[in-house]
């Protein structure tokens, strides 16, 4: 009731505005000034701001936007002296194009006696018929303001005489944002005054201003009731101010009781509603005779909101289809661009670069047979070129060793050549020469020769541990044996390099929690050096981590159930936000906990309902504008602006309509755009945003995995 002073002041303003136009009554009014709808009559015709039926085409065409379904409105009334007053109206609201209305008034008087100037009876049953055809249109200018107009055709027919005239009404309806239960309406009728000329008589229906205000509130929530008070003022060019007031009380949206004051006449009535059918009755207590009105209402089809949701769903399905097609198209473009680049490099015999692009093709389309064949050919050609370079390098090194009488190293190099190209006769000759040199040197000392040669054989066959063991025997005999010391140093360095390589690889697996592979690598290091403390410690460390991980799984499962139980208690107590957090924690610990998934959806739904209630009208409007704007950007290929608008919506209300779905689609495409321009890491960063919204999004996981694999392969190729 704190708003009552504002309401009363508004009512006084309306009355004073009307008084300022006051003049004495006189002239001719429209025969249809009584209006349409028994509900309005029961409330003293105070209906300009209240009407929600097809009869709005008369009361206020702007109010057609308040009609929720396609519907008919039919009125009948018997007036004085066998006069029948009828109206039929139809409203066709649309989800976006506004609302259309059609209607017909009919006023007939039967059995009128026609007499001449001498009072002789000429016709005992003359008929007077007046009709008004109405076409109306209304649209919302903003969530608070609607406007509308009614184009009217008036006809008048008496016996063989007839006349017609055209009129125009313009209306507005306003719902103040700060006072959502208050409505203000205005209708300027006959702004274009209908003029009818019947034989020698000319009639002009005067311009008429109708303005009103109404207020709604609930008294008893359990009854789902509504109490309405409404006040109107009426002022035409030819009459003084007339005012109308009425009240209505309804329960369960089924039964309504009404009282009103129509200028000086007391009115009352009632209405019954059930689903799409309604009936209204009204009686006006007038000086000559009480006038009764009956109205029937029928509403069919979907509501405007249902039509709007269906249309929006259809549009969003089309947008979704376009986005999916865009993603597929971008993937295909990536494959084609990479294939074209690969072919260019193959033609230029740049096999290393060709391999890199063919690897990209197979990342996005692993089943591409053409790419597989090209890749095999490129690798073969690359190996051939690379093989020639390696053979040349080993031969040059071997010859240098021969020149310096380092026969063992020379033999090693020539053996490498024969491994790469077994039939190389030149390498065989040089190896024979190196072997002769080795044998000559070994003859100096039989014992040293035996151990040294054993070490050499092991070394050349890559058995570094055995070579070191053999050379240790040489050094036991001759600690200053220079050749043994040199090769011992080289073998030890190579052995340490292998050991460190296994340890490094194992640590990488350990970091990624791939325990089995980590232990396998550390054990490989221990197979080369059984006393390696670092490898031993790392094996023990991984075993402890495995035990801890298994223990944590059990602990997490137990903690997840605890969070679930607490969450259910909070949910049942109505503490949905804290319950939501508990369900999320439970799923973080155990993603397969089905009951937590079900309750998370329930609590999220409840939070959405509460947020809609908590958000102010301007905030809701701002989110709706940003959401619609973001969706409209998608068909225009303006993906980045679309994502920006949707990010704003998601930040303020993560559960707003389908914002998560479309933001994910936007991120997928923006990431693909980064990928297309070679910004692979930026693409991964964008796709990772999706996982903060949908941690299980398979497409994002797939894109990230593919791109990370591609980065790894690029690094491997560049290191060769």
XYZ file of C-alpha atoms in Angstrom:
720
model
C 0.000 0.000 0.000
C 3.028 2.285 -0.033
C 2.276 2.968 -3.696
C -1.263 4.241 -2.946
C -0.296 7.958 -2.791
C 1.202 7.705 -6.270
C -1.937 6.008 -7.573
C -4.267 8.605 -6.042
C -2.168 11.475 -7.385
C -2.260 9.913 -10.857
C -6.045 9.595 -10.661
C -6.407 13.225 -9.607
C -4.172 14.240 -12.521
C -6.375 12.389 -14.978
C -9.537 13.989 -13.602
C -8.069 17.491 -13.614
C -6.820 16.962 -17.180
C -10.329 16.015 -18.238
C -11.893 18.959 -16.417
C -9.671 21.352 -18.326
C -11.518 20.320 -21.523
C -15.011 20.506 -20.005
C -17.893 22.074 -21.910
C -21.644 21.642 -21.832
C -23.074 18.470 -23.334
C -24.532 18.776 -26.777
C -24.392 17.461 -30.313
C -24.431 13.914 -31.619
C -22.302 11.104 -30.188
C -21.345 7.867 -31.893
C -24.126 5.263 -31.448
C -21.438 2.810 -30.345
C -20.126 4.968 -27.494
C -21.460 2.367 -25.032
C -18.552 0.198 -26.089
C -18.038 -3.540 -26.196
C -17.648 -6.158 -23.465
C -19.919 -6.837 -20.487
C -16.884 -6.937 -18.207
C -16.231 -3.278 -18.988
C -19.884 -2.361 -18.392
C -19.872 -4.133 -15.006
C -16.949 -1.887 -13.981
C -18.630 1.345 -15.044
C -16.858 1.361 -18.434
C -13.538 2.212 -16.708
C -11.662 0.009 -19.135
C -9.113 1.965 -21.178
C -6.088 0.743 -19.191
C -7.549 -2.611 -18.212
C -8.826 -4.306 -21.368
C -7.202 -7.637 -22.296
C -9.819 -8.933 -24.727
C -10.478 -8.530 -28.467
C -12.844 -5.660 -27.476
C -9.626 -3.616 -27.111
C -10.223 -2.563 -30.725
C -12.837 -0.193 -29.263
C -11.551 0.614 -25.765
C -7.878 1.045 -26.570
C -6.236 -0.537 -29.647
C -2.826 -0.326 -27.930
C -4.088 -2.913 -25.408
C -4.291 -5.618 -28.087
C -0.708 -6.421 -27.085
C -2.124 -7.642 -23.739
C -4.260 -10.332 -25.396
C -2.423 -13.622 -24.843
C -4.188 -15.872 -27.396
C -6.162 -15.731 -30.600
C -9.721 -15.127 -29.487
C -13.269 -14.028 -30.156
C -15.372 -11.607 -28.148
C -19.161 -11.543 -28.727
C -21.586 -9.105 -27.026
C -25.343 -8.763 -27.094
C -27.607 -6.247 -25.380
C -31.249 -5.145 -25.649
C -31.529 -1.391 -25.244
C -34.584 0.824 -25.211
C -37.454 0.656 -27.692
C -36.606 -2.737 -29.221
C -33.050 -1.696 -29.972
C -30.471 -4.469 -30.383
C -26.842 -3.682 -29.719
C -24.289 -6.317 -30.846
C -20.553 -6.627 -31.208
C -18.170 -9.327 -32.414
C -14.414 -8.963 -32.211
C -11.423 -11.098 -33.101
C -7.809 -10.669 -32.065
C -4.793 -12.287 -33.710
C -1.635 -11.676 -31.653
C 1.750 -12.558 -33.160
C 5.023 -13.238 -31.345
C 6.873 -10.292 -32.912
C 4.853 -8.503 -35.558
C 2.351 -7.037 -33.103
C -1.343 -7.834 -32.687
C -4.177 -7.503 -35.208
C -7.820 -7.008 -34.410
C -11.041 -7.133 -36.427
C -14.526 -6.268 -35.244
C -18.072 -5.298 -36.079
C -20.648 -3.250 -34.156
C -24.299 -3.524 -35.127
C -27.130 -1.351 -33.845
C -30.631 -2.109 -35.164
C -34.070 -0.744 -34.392
C -36.989 -2.683 -35.890
C -40.673 -1.880 -36.499
C -40.334 1.896 -36.692
C -43.477 3.605 -37.985
C -42.939 5.911 -40.933
C -45.506 8.746 -41.196
C -45.868 11.761 -43.418
C -46.286 15.345 -42.339
C -50.056 14.715 -41.861
C -49.288 11.778 -39.539
C -50.476 9.221 -42.047
C -48.840 5.768 -41.615
C -46.629 5.071 -44.608
C -44.648 2.030 -43.356
C -45.368 0.183 -40.081
C -42.046 -1.707 -39.956
C -39.249 0.596 -40.977
C -35.749 -0.686 -40.040
C -32.819 1.472 -38.903
C -29.412 -0.227 -39.100
C -26.017 1.221 -38.168
C -22.752 -0.695 -38.532
C -19.161 -0.029 -37.623
C -16.373 -2.161 -39.120
C -13.062 -1.955 -37.300
C -9.531 -2.992 -38.266
C -6.912 -2.538 -35.519
C -3.204 -2.968 -35.076
C -1.003 -2.734 -31.993
C 2.696 -3.160 -31.227
C 5.018 -2.764 -28.281
C 7.326 0.208 -28.667
C 9.242 -0.947 -25.580
C 8.588 -3.402 -22.723
C 6.734 -0.593 -20.940
C 4.937 1.165 -23.788
C 2.521 -0.011 -26.496
C 0.750 1.904 -29.226
C -2.071 1.051 -31.600
C -4.722 2.374 -33.965
C -8.176 1.410 -35.180
C -9.397 2.222 -38.679
C -13.204 2.332 -38.755
C -15.872 2.292 -41.430
C -19.293 3.503 -40.251
C -22.454 2.864 -42.256
C -26.059 3.942 -41.689
C -29.019 2.532 -43.554
C -32.741 3.387 -43.334
C -34.971 1.745 -45.915
C -33.455 2.728 -49.286
C -31.165 5.427 -47.912
C -27.559 4.735 -46.846
C -24.394 6.607 -45.892
C -20.809 5.776 -44.957
C -17.904 7.486 -43.198
C -14.348 6.662 -42.159
C -12.862 7.186 -38.701
C -9.530 6.631 -36.935
C -8.629 5.955 -33.287
C -5.116 6.108 -31.796
C -4.247 4.570 -28.422
C -1.336 4.142 -26.014
C -0.741 1.891 -23.003
C 1.965 2.398 -20.411
C 3.279 0.152 -17.610
C 5.696 2.153 -15.399
C 8.798 0.062 -14.617
C 8.918 1.252 -11.008
C 5.231 0.406 -10.482
C 4.650 -2.923 -12.278
C 1.088 -3.300 -10.933
C 0.020 0.065 -12.323
C -1.254 0.654 -15.874
C -2.073 3.927 -17.643
C -3.950 4.053 -20.923
C -5.269 6.601 -23.390
C -7.381 6.399 -26.556
C -8.113 9.326 -28.844
C -11.214 8.182 -30.673
C -12.307 9.668 -33.988
C -9.138 11.634 -34.475
C -10.433 11.360 -38.027
C -14.138 12.104 -37.499
C -16.549 9.853 -39.463
C -19.026 11.929 -41.466
C -22.272 10.334 -42.710
C -24.689 12.088 -45.046
C -28.102 10.420 -45.127
C -30.440 12.135 -47.621
C -30.500 15.737 -46.347
C -29.057 15.037 -42.883
C -25.298 15.086 -42.163
C -23.913 13.464 -39.001
C -20.337 13.773 -37.757
C -19.132 11.622 -34.840
C -16.937 13.925 -32.727
C -13.392 13.343 -31.528
C -13.364 11.799 -28.057
C -10.592 11.373 -25.494
C -10.621 8.351 -23.191
C -7.921 8.165 -20.505
C -7.628 5.804 -17.572
C -5.544 4.267 -14.854
C -5.793 0.922 -13.057
C -4.008 -0.865 -10.255
C -3.787 -4.594 -9.424
C -2.828 -6.344 -6.214
C -3.271 -9.637 -4.392
C -5.102 -9.968 -1.098
C -4.988 -13.691 -0.269
C -2.256 -15.767 -1.917
C -3.963 -19.086 -1.185
C -6.960 -18.061 -3.281
C -4.749 -16.930 -6.170
C -6.932 -13.836 -6.125
C -6.653 -10.386 -7.691
C -8.229 -7.071 -6.760
C -8.427 -4.319 -9.400
C -9.448 -0.692 -9.164
C -9.840 1.291 -12.357
C -10.776 4.917 -13.130
C -11.383 6.520 -16.551
C -12.296 9.960 -17.843
C -14.200 10.650 -21.080
C -14.211 13.943 -22.949
C -15.495 14.628 -26.455
C -15.549 17.760 -28.546
C -19.259 18.218 -27.906
C -19.687 17.020 -24.312
C -18.447 17.781 -20.848
C -16.227 15.564 -18.734
C -17.618 12.166 -17.838
C -15.875 9.813 -15.496
C -16.068 6.130 -14.854
C -14.821 3.938 -12.025
C -14.966 0.281 -11.185
C -13.571 -2.531 -9.086
C -13.188 -6.251 -9.699
C -12.333 -9.115 -7.398
C -11.470 -12.540 -8.821
C -10.474 -15.843 -7.239
C -8.625 -18.768 -8.800
C -8.859 -16.870 -12.133
C -12.301 -18.450 -12.532
C -14.940 -16.288 -10.849
C -14.970 -12.475 -10.927
C -17.348 -10.024 -9.198
C -17.645 -6.394 -10.344
C -19.074 -3.032 -9.284
C -18.858 0.292 -11.044
C -20.107 3.832 -11.543
C -20.715 4.855 -15.167
C -20.965 8.645 -14.915
C -24.176 8.713 -12.835
C -25.298 5.124 -13.336
C -24.550 2.308 -10.926
C -23.335 -0.932 -12.579
C -22.572 -4.437 -11.451
C -21.743 -7.790 -12.992
C -19.840 -11.023 -12.812
C -17.685 -13.236 -15.014
C -16.763 -16.896 -15.289
C -13.585 -18.187 -16.911
C -12.452 -21.731 -17.528
C -9.441 -22.430 -19.689
C -10.162 -20.689 -23.030
C -13.872 -20.049 -22.498
C -15.455 -17.118 -20.684
C -18.863 -15.596 -20.001
C -19.597 -12.118 -18.608
C -22.774 -10.441 -17.479
C -23.366 -6.785 -16.613
C -26.285 -4.608 -15.640
C -26.439 -0.813 -15.710
C -29.085 0.749 -13.455
C -30.396 3.610 -15.608
C -33.277 6.066 -15.178
C -35.446 4.802 -18.055
C -34.626 1.100 -17.897
C -31.934 -1.212 -16.569
C -29.689 -2.306 -19.424
C -28.182 -5.792 -19.460
C -25.221 -6.976 -21.480
C -23.944 -10.473 -22.188
C -20.516 -11.362 -23.511
C -18.991 -14.665 -24.538
C -15.246 -15.127 -25.010
C -13.388 -17.926 -26.727
C -9.602 -18.254 -26.907
C -7.838 -20.841 -29.054
C -4.356 -21.976 -29.995
C -1.003 -21.182 -28.420
C -0.348 -18.185 -26.206
C 1.849 -15.382 -27.499
C 4.616 -16.523 -25.168
C 4.329 -20.092 -26.453
C 4.430 -18.823 -30.059
C 7.403 -16.619 -29.204
C 9.237 -19.533 -27.581
C 8.415 -21.812 -30.541
C 9.658 -19.177 -32.992
C 12.764 -18.566 -30.955
C 13.376 -22.313 -30.716
C 13.053 -22.617 -34.494
C 15.411 -19.679 -35.056
C 17.895 -21.066 -32.553
C 17.751 -24.465 -34.268
C 18.566 -22.732 -37.557
C 21.412 -20.817 -35.908
C 22.696 -24.031 -34.354
C 22.541 -25.763 -37.745
C 24.481 -22.895 -39.345
C 27.081 -22.986 -36.575
C 27.556 -26.744 -37.000
C 27.897 -26.278 -40.758
C 30.387 -23.465 -40.157
C 32.510 -25.680 -37.900
C 32.467 -28.541 -40.426
C 33.310 -26.089 -43.203
C 36.241 -24.665 -41.223
C 37.543 -28.165 -40.507
C 37.334 -29.043 -44.194
C 39.096 -25.796 -45.123
C 41.893 -26.653 -42.671
C 42.314 -30.065 -44.260
C 42.288 -28.647 -47.801
C 44.705 -25.788 -47.001
C 47.115 -28.178 -45.292
C 46.900 -30.630 -48.208
C 47.578 -27.856 -50.738
C 50.604 -26.678 -48.755
C 51.877 -30.244 -48.473
C 51.658 -30.731 -52.243
C 53.500 -27.439 -52.843
C 56.366 -28.556 -50.582
C 56.430 -32.010 -52.171
C 56.737 -30.423 -55.617
C 59.603 -28.297 -54.301
C 61.182 -31.436 -52.729
C 60.900 -29.817 -49.300
C 60.013 -33.100 -47.616
C 60.401 -31.991 -44.020
C 57.846 -29.182 -44.459
C 55.556 -31.482 -46.493
C 55.560 -34.032 -43.651
C 54.522 -31.312 -41.174
C 51.452 -30.288 -43.249
C 50.471 -33.900 -43.994
C 50.601 -34.597 -40.257
C 48.159 -31.678 -39.827
C 45.782 -33.200 -42.388
C 45.794 -36.504 -40.512
C 45.216 -34.741 -37.189
C 41.874 -33.428 -38.492
C 41.021 -36.382 -40.717
C 42.837 -39.542 -39.561
C 41.128 -41.637 -42.271
C 42.373 -39.570 -45.240
C 43.956 -42.258 -47.438
C 45.424 -39.745 -49.867
C 47.249 -37.949 -47.052
C 48.546 -41.280 -45.723
C 50.025 -42.171 -49.124
C 51.585 -38.727 -49.549
C 53.022 -38.918 -46.025
C 54.580 -42.325 -46.670
C 56.144 -41.077 -49.912
C 57.409 -37.872 -48.249
C 58.976 -39.809 -45.374
C 60.675 -42.213 -47.789
C 62.118 -39.348 -49.827
C 63.148 -37.525 -46.670
C 64.878 -40.664 -45.385
C 66.734 -41.103 -48.681
C 68.080 -37.554 -48.585
C 68.809 -37.816 -44.902
C 70.478 -41.258 -45.386
C 72.904 -39.963 -48.020
C 73.910 -37.109 -45.720
C 74.483 -39.524 -42.816
C 76.593 -41.935 -44.919
C 78.726 -39.086 -46.202
C 79.244 -37.757 -42.672
C 80.278 -41.195 -41.260
C 82.729 -41.820 -44.122
C 84.405 -38.442 -43.632
C 84.750 -38.988 -39.897
C 86.103 -42.524 -40.395
C 88.711 -41.353 -42.865
C 89.840 -38.610 -40.460
C 90.232 -41.237 -37.721
C 92.300 -43.386 -40.074
C 94.586 -40.452 -40.781
C 95.218 -40.003 -37.033
C 95.538 -43.763 -36.494
C 92.421 -43.834 -34.299
C 91.434 -47.176 -35.793
C 88.689 -48.081 -33.316
C 86.714 -44.899 -33.943
C 87.292 -45.271 -37.668
C 85.893 -48.829 -37.574
C 82.875 -47.578 -35.646
C 82.096 -44.971 -38.297
C 82.484 -47.436 -41.181
C 80.251 -49.966 -39.412
C 77.591 -47.270 -39.098
C 77.817 -46.778 -42.860
C 77.338 -50.505 -43.434
C 74.326 -50.534 -41.084
C 72.738 -47.735 -43.121
C 73.838 -49.226 -46.470
C 74.976 -52.864 -46.100
C 76.328 -53.137 -49.657
C 78.659 -50.127 -49.531
C 81.979 -51.561 -50.883
C 83.993 -48.437 -50.144
C 83.003 -48.571 -46.455
C 83.877 -52.283 -46.400
C 87.364 -51.559 -47.724
C 87.923 -48.788 -45.211
C 86.589 -50.977 -42.383
C 89.081 -53.672 -43.355
C 91.879 -51.131 -43.235
C 90.736 -49.896 -39.818
C 90.482 -53.460 -38.555
C 94.023 -54.178 -39.611
C 95.191 -51.137 -37.679
C 93.339 -52.288 -34.596
C 94.816 -55.785 -34.769
C 98.323 -54.426 -35.128
C 97.904 -52.275 -32.008
C 96.367 -55.091 -29.998
C 99.323 -57.399 -30.585
C 101.367 -55.225 -28.204
C 99.775 -56.837 -25.210
C 97.797 -60.093 -25.387
C 95.853 -59.615 -22.168
C 95.025 -56.006 -22.873
C 94.134 -56.978 -26.413
C 91.621 -59.559 -25.208
C 89.738 -57.235 -22.836
C 90.104 -54.234 -25.052
C 88.727 -56.072 -28.062
C 85.819 -57.381 -26.009
C 85.037 -53.824 -24.971
C 85.287 -52.638 -28.548
C 82.879 -55.286 -29.790
C 80.402 -54.434 -27.086
C 80.798 -50.718 -27.767
C 80.298 -51.065 -31.528
C 77.173 -53.142 -30.900
C 75.801 -50.489 -28.560
C 76.324 -52.582 -25.406
C 77.823 -49.803 -23.359
C 77.596 -51.499 -19.970
C 79.532 -54.533 -21.260
C 82.129 -52.318 -22.989
C 82.759 -50.381 -19.788
C 83.094 -53.617 -17.810
C 85.653 -54.944 -20.312
C 87.698 -51.750 -20.300
C 87.774 -51.734 -16.529
C 89.668 -55.022 -16.808
C 92.189 -53.324 -19.162
C 92.707 -50.521 -16.684
C 93.211 -53.028 -13.884
C 96.192 -54.301 -15.858
C 97.378 -50.929 -17.205
C 95.747 -47.916 -15.535
C 97.471 -45.529 -17.937
C 96.248 -47.195 -21.132
C 95.331 -44.008 -22.999
C 93.024 -45.528 -25.633
C 91.031 -47.384 -23.016
C 90.756 -44.245 -20.893
C 89.497 -42.221 -23.848
C 86.907 -44.728 -24.967
C 85.919 -45.463 -21.397
C 85.146 -41.787 -21.019
C 83.118 -41.733 -24.235
C 81.188 -44.867 -23.332
C 80.466 -43.551 -19.854
C 79.214 -40.276 -21.325
C 76.936 -42.107 -23.752
C 75.721 -44.394 -20.988
C 74.964 -41.452 -18.708
C 73.158 -39.781 -21.580
C 70.932 -42.839 -22.026
C 70.324 -43.158 -18.284
C 69.447 -39.467 -17.991
C 67.185 -39.799 -21.017
C 65.226 -42.621 -19.368
C 65.029 -40.665 -16.095
C 63.869 -37.520 -17.897
C 61.229 -39.454 -19.831
C 60.087 -41.198 -16.652
C 59.707 -37.885 -14.834
C 57.484 -36.607 -17.643
C 55.249 -39.663 -17.287
C 55.326 -39.229 -13.516
C 54.196 -35.629 -13.823
C 51.282 -36.741 -16.008
C 50.459 -39.475 -13.445
C 51.158 -42.250 -15.970
C 52.666 -44.398 -13.237
C 53.299 -47.648 -15.168
C 55.190 -45.910 -17.951
C 57.186 -43.852 -15.430
C 58.345 -46.978 -13.538
C 59.202 -48.683 -16.844
C 61.504 -45.788 -17.797
C 63.212 -45.684 -14.385
C 63.778 -49.450 -14.500
C 65.394 -49.045 -17.935
C 67.804 -46.577 -16.308
C 68.511 -49.112 -13.504
C 69.160 -51.819 -16.089
C 72.071 -49.661 -17.288
C 73.250 -48.682 -13.817
C 71.904 -50.871 -11.008
C 73.391 -48.528 -8.394
C 71.860 -45.325 -9.753
C 70.427 -43.697 -6.612
C 68.218 -41.221 -8.435
C 66.470 -43.955 -10.432
C 66.027 -46.096 -7.301
C 64.546 -43.191 -5.342
C 62.215 -42.304 -8.204
C 60.880 -45.883 -8.430
C 60.086 -45.828 -4.706
C 58.568 -42.363 -5.031
C 56.224 -43.493 -7.848
C 55.159 -46.547 -5.864
C 54.241 -44.278 -2.962
C 52.344 -41.988 -5.342
C 50.397 -44.963 -6.730
C 49.434 -46.036 -3.233
C 48.492 -42.464 -2.329
C 46.438 -42.088 -5.528
C 44.500 -45.289 -4.834
C 43.911 -44.142 -1.299
C 42.751 -40.709 -2.525
C 40.256 -42.296 -4.950
C 38.596 -44.070 -2.034
C 38.756 -40.939 0.114
C 37.310 -38.825 -2.717
C 34.474 -41.280 -3.277
C 33.659 -41.110 0.435
C 33.907 -37.304 0.471
C 31.716 -37.120 -2.646
C 28.969 -39.092 -0.876
C 29.269 -36.777 2.144
C 28.908 -33.693 -0.079
C 25.940 -35.352 -1.807
C 24.131 -36.089 1.485
C 24.768 -32.545 2.779
C 23.641 -31.123 -0.559
C 20.357 -33.050 -0.473
C 19.659 -31.743 3.046
C 20.391 -28.175 1.907
C 18.229 -28.638 -1.204
C 15.272 -29.853 0.835
C 15.762 -26.890 3.196
C 15.540 -24.495 0.237
C 19.216 -23.423 0.378
C 19.711 -24.059 -3.334
C 22.918 -22.069 -3.877
C 24.880 -23.906 -1.155
C 23.301 -27.197 -2.251
C 24.439 -26.469 -5.819
C 28.021 -25.966 -4.616
C 27.921 -29.257 -2.692
C 26.693 -31.197 -5.744
C 29.451 -29.626 -7.861
C 32.072 -30.606 -5.248
C 30.685 -34.149 -5.191
C 30.976 -34.402 -8.987
C 34.487 -32.941 -8.925
C 35.485 -35.808 -6.642
C 33.406 -38.488 -8.403
C 32.205 -37.582 -11.931
C 30.148 -40.786 -12.222
C 27.936 -40.023 -9.201
C 24.548 -40.072 -11.000
C 22.473 -38.876 -8.048
C 24.642 -35.764 -7.716
C 24.133 -35.043 -11.456
C 20.336 -35.272 -11.041
C 20.259 -33.017 -7.983
C 22.647 -30.547 -9.615
C 20.137 -30.076 -12.452
C 17.327 -29.600 -9.917
C 19.214 -27.045 -7.808
C 20.391 -25.192 -10.932
C 16.778 -24.977 -12.112
C 15.676 -23.617 -8.731
C 18.504 -21.062 -8.720
C 17.453 -19.933 -12.195
C 13.914 -19.340 -10.976
C 15.193 -17.399 -7.956
C 17.579 -15.318 -10.081
C 14.747 -14.370 -12.417
C 12.864 -13.116 -9.381
C 15.920 -11.380 -7.882
C 17.015 -9.599 -11.044
C 15.491 -6.162 -11.469
C 13.438 -5.350 -14.557
C 16.247 -3.238 -16.098
C 18.756 -6.078 -15.524
C 16.448 -8.673 -17.065
C 15.853 -6.345 -20.000
C 19.616 -5.755 -20.401
C 20.335 -9.499 -20.413
C 17.521 -10.137 -22.915
C 18.876 -7.430 -25.243
C 22.458 -8.758 -25.025
C 21.312 -12.371 -25.556
C 19.175 -11.527 -28.612
C 21.934 -9.292 -29.987
C 24.476 -12.088 -29.598
C 22.265 -14.580 -31.477
C 21.636 -12.101 -34.281
C 25.407 -11.724 -34.823
C 25.843 -15.447 -35.593
C 24.020 -15.503 -38.982
C 26.007 -12.393 -39.953
C 29.286 -14.283 -39.339
C 30.181 -11.777 -36.598
C 31.320 -14.443 -34.166
C 33.614 -12.360 -31.943
C 30.942 -9.680 -31.176
C 28.447 -12.505 -30.592
C 30.770 -14.120 -28.042
C 31.307 -10.759 -26.318
C 27.547 -10.251 -25.828
C 27.041 -13.828 -24.619
C 29.990 -13.558 -22.212
C 28.264 -10.544 -20.642
C 25.061 -12.568 -20.200
C 26.922 -15.601 -18.834
C 28.875 -13.486 -16.360
C 25.672 -11.980 -14.914
C 23.485 -15.084 -15.113
C 25.201 -18.370 -16.122
C 21.842 -20.144 -16.332
C 20.143 -17.585 -18.591
C 18.186 -19.423 -21.292
C 20.619 -21.217 -23.688
C 23.592 -18.874 -23.128
C 25.960 -21.771 -22.229
C 25.088 -23.671 -25.407
C 25.677 -20.721 -27.750
C 28.754 -19.432 -25.893
C 30.326 -22.886 -26.325
C 29.515 -22.816 -30.058
C 31.061 -19.344 -30.314
C 34.240 -20.425 -28.536
C 34.567 -23.421 -30.875
C 34.465 -21.160 -33.941
C 36.704 -18.411 -32.496
C 39.249 -21.066 -31.539
C 39.084 -22.450 -35.083
C 39.769 -18.944 -36.466
C 42.925 -18.741 -34.312
C 43.914 -22.207 -35.493
C 43.416 -21.200 -39.157
C 45.871 -18.331 -38.789
C 48.487 -20.558 -37.134
C 47.920 -19.282 -33.578
C 47.681 -22.802 -32.171
C 48.257 -21.953 -28.518
C 45.638 -19.156 -28.629
C 43.194 -21.655 -30.136
C 43.861 -24.068 -27.274
C 43.330 -21.244 -24.734
C 39.926 -20.383 -26.249
C 38.800 -24.028 -26.353
C 39.880 -24.470 -22.739
C 37.314 -21.793 -21.793
C 34.668 -24.263 -22.959
C 35.823 -26.759 -20.345
C 35.101 -24.211 -17.587
C 31.488 -24.230 -18.812
C 31.175 -27.875 -19.874
C 34.052 -29.946 -18.436
C 32.993 -32.994 -20.483
C 32.559 -31.244 -23.855
C 33.944 -33.867 -26.226
C 34.403 -31.556 -29.210
C 36.528 -29.103 -27.197
C 38.553 -31.965 -25.698
C 39.046 -33.405 -29.186
C 40.151 -30.042 -30.648
C 42.569 -29.394 -27.773
C 44.021 -32.920 -27.976
C 44.480 -32.719 -31.746
C 46.134 -29.309 -31.605
C 48.446 -30.290 -28.735
C 49.404 -33.391 -30.716
C 50.131 -31.204 -33.721
C 52.323 -28.872 -31.632
C 54.243 -31.899 -30.328
C 54.777 -33.286 -33.840
C 55.912 -29.903 -35.127
C 58.472 -29.716 -32.307
C 59.698 -33.244 -33.107
C 60.037 -32.473 -36.826
C 61.853 -29.195 -36.150
C 64.355 -30.981 -33.873
C 65.362 -33.419 -36.662
